[in-house]
PDB file of C-alpha atoms in Angstrom:
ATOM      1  CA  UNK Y 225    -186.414-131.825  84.701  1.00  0.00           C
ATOM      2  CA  UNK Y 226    -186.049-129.228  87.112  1.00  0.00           C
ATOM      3  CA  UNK Y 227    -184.377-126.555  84.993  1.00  0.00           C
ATOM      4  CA  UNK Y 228    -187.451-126.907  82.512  1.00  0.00           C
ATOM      5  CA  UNK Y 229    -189.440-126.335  85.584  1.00  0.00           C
ATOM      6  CA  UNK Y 230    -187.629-122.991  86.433  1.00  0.00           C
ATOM      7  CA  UNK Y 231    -187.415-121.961  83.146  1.00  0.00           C
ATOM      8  CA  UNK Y 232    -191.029-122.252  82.409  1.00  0.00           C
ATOM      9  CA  UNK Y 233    -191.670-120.932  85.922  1.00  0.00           C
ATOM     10  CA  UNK Y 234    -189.680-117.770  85.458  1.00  0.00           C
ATOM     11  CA  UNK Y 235    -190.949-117.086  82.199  1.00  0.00           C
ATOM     12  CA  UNK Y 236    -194.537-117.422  83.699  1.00  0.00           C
ATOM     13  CA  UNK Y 237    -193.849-114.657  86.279  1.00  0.00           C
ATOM     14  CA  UNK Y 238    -191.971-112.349  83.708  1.00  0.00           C
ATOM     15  CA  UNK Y 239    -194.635-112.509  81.443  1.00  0.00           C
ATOM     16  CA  UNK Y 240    -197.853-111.901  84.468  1.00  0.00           C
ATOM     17  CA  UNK Y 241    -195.259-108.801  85.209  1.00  0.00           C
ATOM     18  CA  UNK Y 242    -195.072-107.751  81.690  1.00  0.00           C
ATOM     19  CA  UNK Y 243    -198.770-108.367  81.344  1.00  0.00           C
ATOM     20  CA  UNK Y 244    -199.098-106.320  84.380  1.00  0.00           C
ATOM     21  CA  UNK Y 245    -197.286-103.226  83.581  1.00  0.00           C
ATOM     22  CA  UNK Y 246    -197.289-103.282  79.589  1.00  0.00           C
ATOM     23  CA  UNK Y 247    -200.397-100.464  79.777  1.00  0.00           C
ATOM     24  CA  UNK Y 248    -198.954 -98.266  82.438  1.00  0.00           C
ATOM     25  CA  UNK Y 249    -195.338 -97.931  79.832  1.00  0.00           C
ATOM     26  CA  UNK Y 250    -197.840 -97.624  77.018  1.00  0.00           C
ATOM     27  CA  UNK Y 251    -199.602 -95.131  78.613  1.00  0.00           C
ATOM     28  CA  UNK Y 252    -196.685 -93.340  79.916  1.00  0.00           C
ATOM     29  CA  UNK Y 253    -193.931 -93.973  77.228  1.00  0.00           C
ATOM     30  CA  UNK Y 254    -195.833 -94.614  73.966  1.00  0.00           C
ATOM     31  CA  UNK Y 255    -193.811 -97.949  73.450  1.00  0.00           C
ATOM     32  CA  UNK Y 256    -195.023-101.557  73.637  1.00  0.00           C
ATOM     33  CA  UNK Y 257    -191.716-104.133  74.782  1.00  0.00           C
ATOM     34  CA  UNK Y 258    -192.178-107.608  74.627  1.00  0.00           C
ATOM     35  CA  UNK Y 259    -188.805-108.256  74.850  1.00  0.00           C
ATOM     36  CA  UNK Y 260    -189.025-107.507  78.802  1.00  0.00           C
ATOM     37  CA  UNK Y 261    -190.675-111.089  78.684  1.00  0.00           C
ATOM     38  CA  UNK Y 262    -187.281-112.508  77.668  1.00  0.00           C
ATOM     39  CA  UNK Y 263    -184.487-110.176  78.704  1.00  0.00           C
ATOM     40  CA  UNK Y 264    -186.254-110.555  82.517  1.00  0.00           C
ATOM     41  CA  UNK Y 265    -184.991-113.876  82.354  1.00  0.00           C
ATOM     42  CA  UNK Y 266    -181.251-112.776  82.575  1.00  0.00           C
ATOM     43  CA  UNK Y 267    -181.327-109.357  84.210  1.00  0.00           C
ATOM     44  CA  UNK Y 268    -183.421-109.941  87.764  1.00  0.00           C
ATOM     45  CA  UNK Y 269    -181.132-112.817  88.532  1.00  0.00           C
ATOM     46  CA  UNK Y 270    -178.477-110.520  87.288  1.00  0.00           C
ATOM     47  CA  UNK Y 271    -179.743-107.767  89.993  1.00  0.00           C
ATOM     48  CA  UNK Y 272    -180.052-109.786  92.845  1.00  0.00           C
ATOM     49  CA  UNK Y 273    -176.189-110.800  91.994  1.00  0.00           C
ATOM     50  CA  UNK Y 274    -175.254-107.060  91.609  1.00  0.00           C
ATOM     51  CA  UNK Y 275    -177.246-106.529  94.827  1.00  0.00           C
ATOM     52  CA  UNK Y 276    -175.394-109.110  96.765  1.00  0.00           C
ATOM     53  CA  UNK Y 277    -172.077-107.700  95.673  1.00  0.00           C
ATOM     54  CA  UNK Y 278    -172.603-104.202  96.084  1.00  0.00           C
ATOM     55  CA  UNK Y 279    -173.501-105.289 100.236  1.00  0.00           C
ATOM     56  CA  UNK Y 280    -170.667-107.299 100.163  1.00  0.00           C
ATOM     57  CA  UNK Y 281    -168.330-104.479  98.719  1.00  0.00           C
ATOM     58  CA  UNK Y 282    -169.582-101.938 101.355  1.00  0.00           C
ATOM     59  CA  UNK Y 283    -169.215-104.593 103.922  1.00  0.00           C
ATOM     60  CA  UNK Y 284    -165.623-105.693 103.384  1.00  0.00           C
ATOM     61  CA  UNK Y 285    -164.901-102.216 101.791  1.00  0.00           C
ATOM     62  CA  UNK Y 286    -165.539-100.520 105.606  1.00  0.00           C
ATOM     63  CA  UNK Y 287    -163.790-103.375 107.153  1.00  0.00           C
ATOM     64  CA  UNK Y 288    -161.368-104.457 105.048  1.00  0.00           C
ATOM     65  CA  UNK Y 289    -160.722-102.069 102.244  1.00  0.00           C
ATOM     66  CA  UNK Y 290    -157.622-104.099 100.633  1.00  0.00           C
ATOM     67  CA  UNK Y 291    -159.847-106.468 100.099  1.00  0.00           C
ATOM     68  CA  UNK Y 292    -162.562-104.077  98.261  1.00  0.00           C
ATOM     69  CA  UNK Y 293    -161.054-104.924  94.854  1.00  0.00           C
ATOM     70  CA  UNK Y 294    -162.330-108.216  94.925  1.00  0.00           C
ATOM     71  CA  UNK Y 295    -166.081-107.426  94.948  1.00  0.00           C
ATOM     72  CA  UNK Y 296    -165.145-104.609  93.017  1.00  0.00           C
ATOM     73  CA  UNK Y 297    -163.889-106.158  89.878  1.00  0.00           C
ATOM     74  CA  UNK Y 298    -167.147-109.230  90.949  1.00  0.00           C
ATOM     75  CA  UNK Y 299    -169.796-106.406  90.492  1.00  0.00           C
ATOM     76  CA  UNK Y 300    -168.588-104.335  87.055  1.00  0.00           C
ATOM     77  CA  UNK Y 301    -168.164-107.988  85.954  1.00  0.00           C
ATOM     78  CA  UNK Y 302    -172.257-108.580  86.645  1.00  0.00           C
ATOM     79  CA  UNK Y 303    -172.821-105.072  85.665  1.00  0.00           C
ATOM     80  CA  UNK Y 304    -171.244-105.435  82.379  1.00  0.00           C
ATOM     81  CA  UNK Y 305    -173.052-108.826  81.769  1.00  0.00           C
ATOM     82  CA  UNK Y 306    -176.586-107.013  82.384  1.00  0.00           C
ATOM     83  CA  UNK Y 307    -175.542-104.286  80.180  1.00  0.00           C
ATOM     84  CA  UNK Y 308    -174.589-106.464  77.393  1.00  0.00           C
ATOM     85  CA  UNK Y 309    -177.775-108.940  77.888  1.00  0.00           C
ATOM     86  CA  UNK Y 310    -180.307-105.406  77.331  1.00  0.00           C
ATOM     87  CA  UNK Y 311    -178.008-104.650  74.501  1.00  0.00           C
ATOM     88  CA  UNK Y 312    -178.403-107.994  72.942  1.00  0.00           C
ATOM     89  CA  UNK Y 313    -182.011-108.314  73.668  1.00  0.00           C
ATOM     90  CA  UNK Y 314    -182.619-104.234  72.403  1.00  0.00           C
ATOM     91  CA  UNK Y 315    -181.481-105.998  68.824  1.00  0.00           C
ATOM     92  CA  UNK Y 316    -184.290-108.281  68.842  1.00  0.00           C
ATOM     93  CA  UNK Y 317    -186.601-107.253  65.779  1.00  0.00           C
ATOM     94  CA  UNK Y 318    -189.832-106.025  67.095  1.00  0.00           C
ATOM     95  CA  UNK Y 319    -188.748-106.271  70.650  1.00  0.00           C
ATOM     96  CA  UNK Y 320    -190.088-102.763  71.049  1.00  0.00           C
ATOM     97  CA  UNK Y 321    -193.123-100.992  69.142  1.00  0.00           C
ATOM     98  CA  UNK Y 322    -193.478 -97.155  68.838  1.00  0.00           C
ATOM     99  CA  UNK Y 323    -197.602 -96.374  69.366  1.00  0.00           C
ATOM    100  CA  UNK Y 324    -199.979 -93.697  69.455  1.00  0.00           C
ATOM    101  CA  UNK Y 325    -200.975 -91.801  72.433  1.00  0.00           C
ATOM    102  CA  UNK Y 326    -203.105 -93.832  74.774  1.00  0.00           C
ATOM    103  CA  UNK Y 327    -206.113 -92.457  76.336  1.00  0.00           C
ATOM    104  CA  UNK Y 328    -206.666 -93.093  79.700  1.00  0.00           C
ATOM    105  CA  UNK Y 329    -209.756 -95.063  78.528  1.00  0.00           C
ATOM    106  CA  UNK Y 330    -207.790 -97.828  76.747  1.00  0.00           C
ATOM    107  CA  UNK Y 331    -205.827 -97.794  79.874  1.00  0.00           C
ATOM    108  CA  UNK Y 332    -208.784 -98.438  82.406  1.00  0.00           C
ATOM    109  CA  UNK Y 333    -210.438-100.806  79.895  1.00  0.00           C
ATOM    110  CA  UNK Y 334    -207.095-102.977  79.675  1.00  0.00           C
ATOM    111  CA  UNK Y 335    -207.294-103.012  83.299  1.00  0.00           C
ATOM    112  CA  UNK Y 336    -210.701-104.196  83.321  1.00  0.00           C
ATOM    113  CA  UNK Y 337    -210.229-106.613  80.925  1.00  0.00           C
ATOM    114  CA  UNK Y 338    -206.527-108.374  82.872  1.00  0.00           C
ATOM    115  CA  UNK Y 339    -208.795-108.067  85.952  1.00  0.00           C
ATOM    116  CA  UNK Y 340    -211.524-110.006  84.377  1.00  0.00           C
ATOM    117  CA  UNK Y 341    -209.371-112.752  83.426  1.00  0.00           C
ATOM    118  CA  UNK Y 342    -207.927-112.665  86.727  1.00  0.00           C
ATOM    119  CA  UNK Y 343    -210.937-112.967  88.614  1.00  0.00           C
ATOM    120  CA  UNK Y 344    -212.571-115.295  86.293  1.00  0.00           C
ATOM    121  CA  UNK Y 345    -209.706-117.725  84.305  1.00  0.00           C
ATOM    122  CA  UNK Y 346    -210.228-119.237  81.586  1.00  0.00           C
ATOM    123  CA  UNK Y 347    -210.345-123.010  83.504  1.00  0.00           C
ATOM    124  CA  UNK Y 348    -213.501-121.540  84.696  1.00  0.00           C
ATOM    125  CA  UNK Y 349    -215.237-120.593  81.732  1.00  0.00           C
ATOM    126  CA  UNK Y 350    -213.960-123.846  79.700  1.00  0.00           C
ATOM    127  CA  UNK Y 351    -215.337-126.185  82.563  1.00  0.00           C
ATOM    128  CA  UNK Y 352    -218.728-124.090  82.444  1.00  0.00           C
ATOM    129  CA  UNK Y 353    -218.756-124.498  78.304  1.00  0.00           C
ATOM    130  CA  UNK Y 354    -218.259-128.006  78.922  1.00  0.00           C
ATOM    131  CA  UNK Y 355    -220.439-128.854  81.238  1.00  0.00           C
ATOM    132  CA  UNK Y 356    -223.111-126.937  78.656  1.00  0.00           C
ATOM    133  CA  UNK Y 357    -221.713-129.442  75.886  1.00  0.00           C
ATOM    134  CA  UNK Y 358    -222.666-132.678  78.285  1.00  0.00           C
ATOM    135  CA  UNK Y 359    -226.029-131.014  79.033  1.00  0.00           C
ATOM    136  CA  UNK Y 360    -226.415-130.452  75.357  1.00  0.00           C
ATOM    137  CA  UNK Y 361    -225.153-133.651  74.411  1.00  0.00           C
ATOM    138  CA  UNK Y 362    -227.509-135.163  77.150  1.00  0.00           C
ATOM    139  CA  UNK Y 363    -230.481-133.468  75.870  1.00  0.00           C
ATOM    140  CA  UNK Y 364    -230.502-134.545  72.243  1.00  0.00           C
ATOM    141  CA  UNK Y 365    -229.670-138.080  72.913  1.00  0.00           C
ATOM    142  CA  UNK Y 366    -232.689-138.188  75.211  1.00  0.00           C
ATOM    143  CA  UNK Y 367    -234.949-136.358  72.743  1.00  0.00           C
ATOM    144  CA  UNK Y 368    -233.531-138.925  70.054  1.00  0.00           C
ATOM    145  CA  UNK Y 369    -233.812-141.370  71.899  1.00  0.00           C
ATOM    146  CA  UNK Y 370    -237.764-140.657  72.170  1.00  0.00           C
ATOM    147  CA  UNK Y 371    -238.106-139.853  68.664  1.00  0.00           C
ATOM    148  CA  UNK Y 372    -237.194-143.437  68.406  1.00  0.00           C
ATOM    149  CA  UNK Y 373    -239.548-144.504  70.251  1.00  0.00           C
ATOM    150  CA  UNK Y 374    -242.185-142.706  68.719  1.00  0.00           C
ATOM    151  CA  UNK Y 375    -241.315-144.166  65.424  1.00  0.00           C
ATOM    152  CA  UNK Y 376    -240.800-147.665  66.789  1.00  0.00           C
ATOM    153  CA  UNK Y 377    -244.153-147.648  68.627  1.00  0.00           C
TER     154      UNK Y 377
END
């Protein structure tokens, strides 16, 4: 299932980009777009296409230009599909929210806080509550365990 895998794996990256910009365009642009998460998905393979054509079209272009046309029509074909995949993904309900003016507060504490859960994940903190359930859990058996004994003896 390796397109799962890519999909999933490219949606992971988008969204740790998102996650890692998302205050900054707050901050900056008083908008909040969680649409990037999806639309990413298209348009950066869509880039390095464009990219790849445009060197190709100055390549041939200085060498060859008869033969420009080809990467020519190539690229406004790519360019046109980005354009129309931001289009389609700007008509997504809610895939950008108008806010208030954030403080540069907000901003440092949303830093703080991805930074946090970047230094210390969540696998982390889950094994640590768990391994505080099996002392737990350890504990009261034992102390039940002589309270029977008490009440046998």
């Amino acid at each position: 299932n390796r397109i799962a895998r890519f999909i999933l794996e490219s949606l992971s990256i988008s969204l740790a980009v998102w996650a890692a910009i998302a205050a900054l365009i707050a901050y900056y642009f008083d908008i909040i777009t969680p649409v990037t998460i999806l639309a990413n998905l298209a348009v950066v393979p869509l880039s390095s296409i464009i990219v790849v054509l445009g060197f190709g079209l100055a390549l041939v272009g200085s060498v060859f230009p008869g033969y420009a046309f080809i990467f020519t029509q190539c690229t406004m074909l790519a360019l046109n599909a980005m354009i129309a995949v931001i289009y389609l993904c700007d008509q997504i309900p809610y895939g950008h929210i108008a806010i208030n003016n954030v403080n540069i507060w907000e901003l440092m504490g949303y830093y703080f806080l991805l930074s946090m859960m970047i230094y210390c994940p969540f696998r982390r903190i889950f094994e640590r509550l768990r391994a505080m359930k099996y002392w737990f859990l350890k504990r009261n058996s034992s102390a039940k365990t002589g309270e029977e004994k008490v009440l046998n003896d």
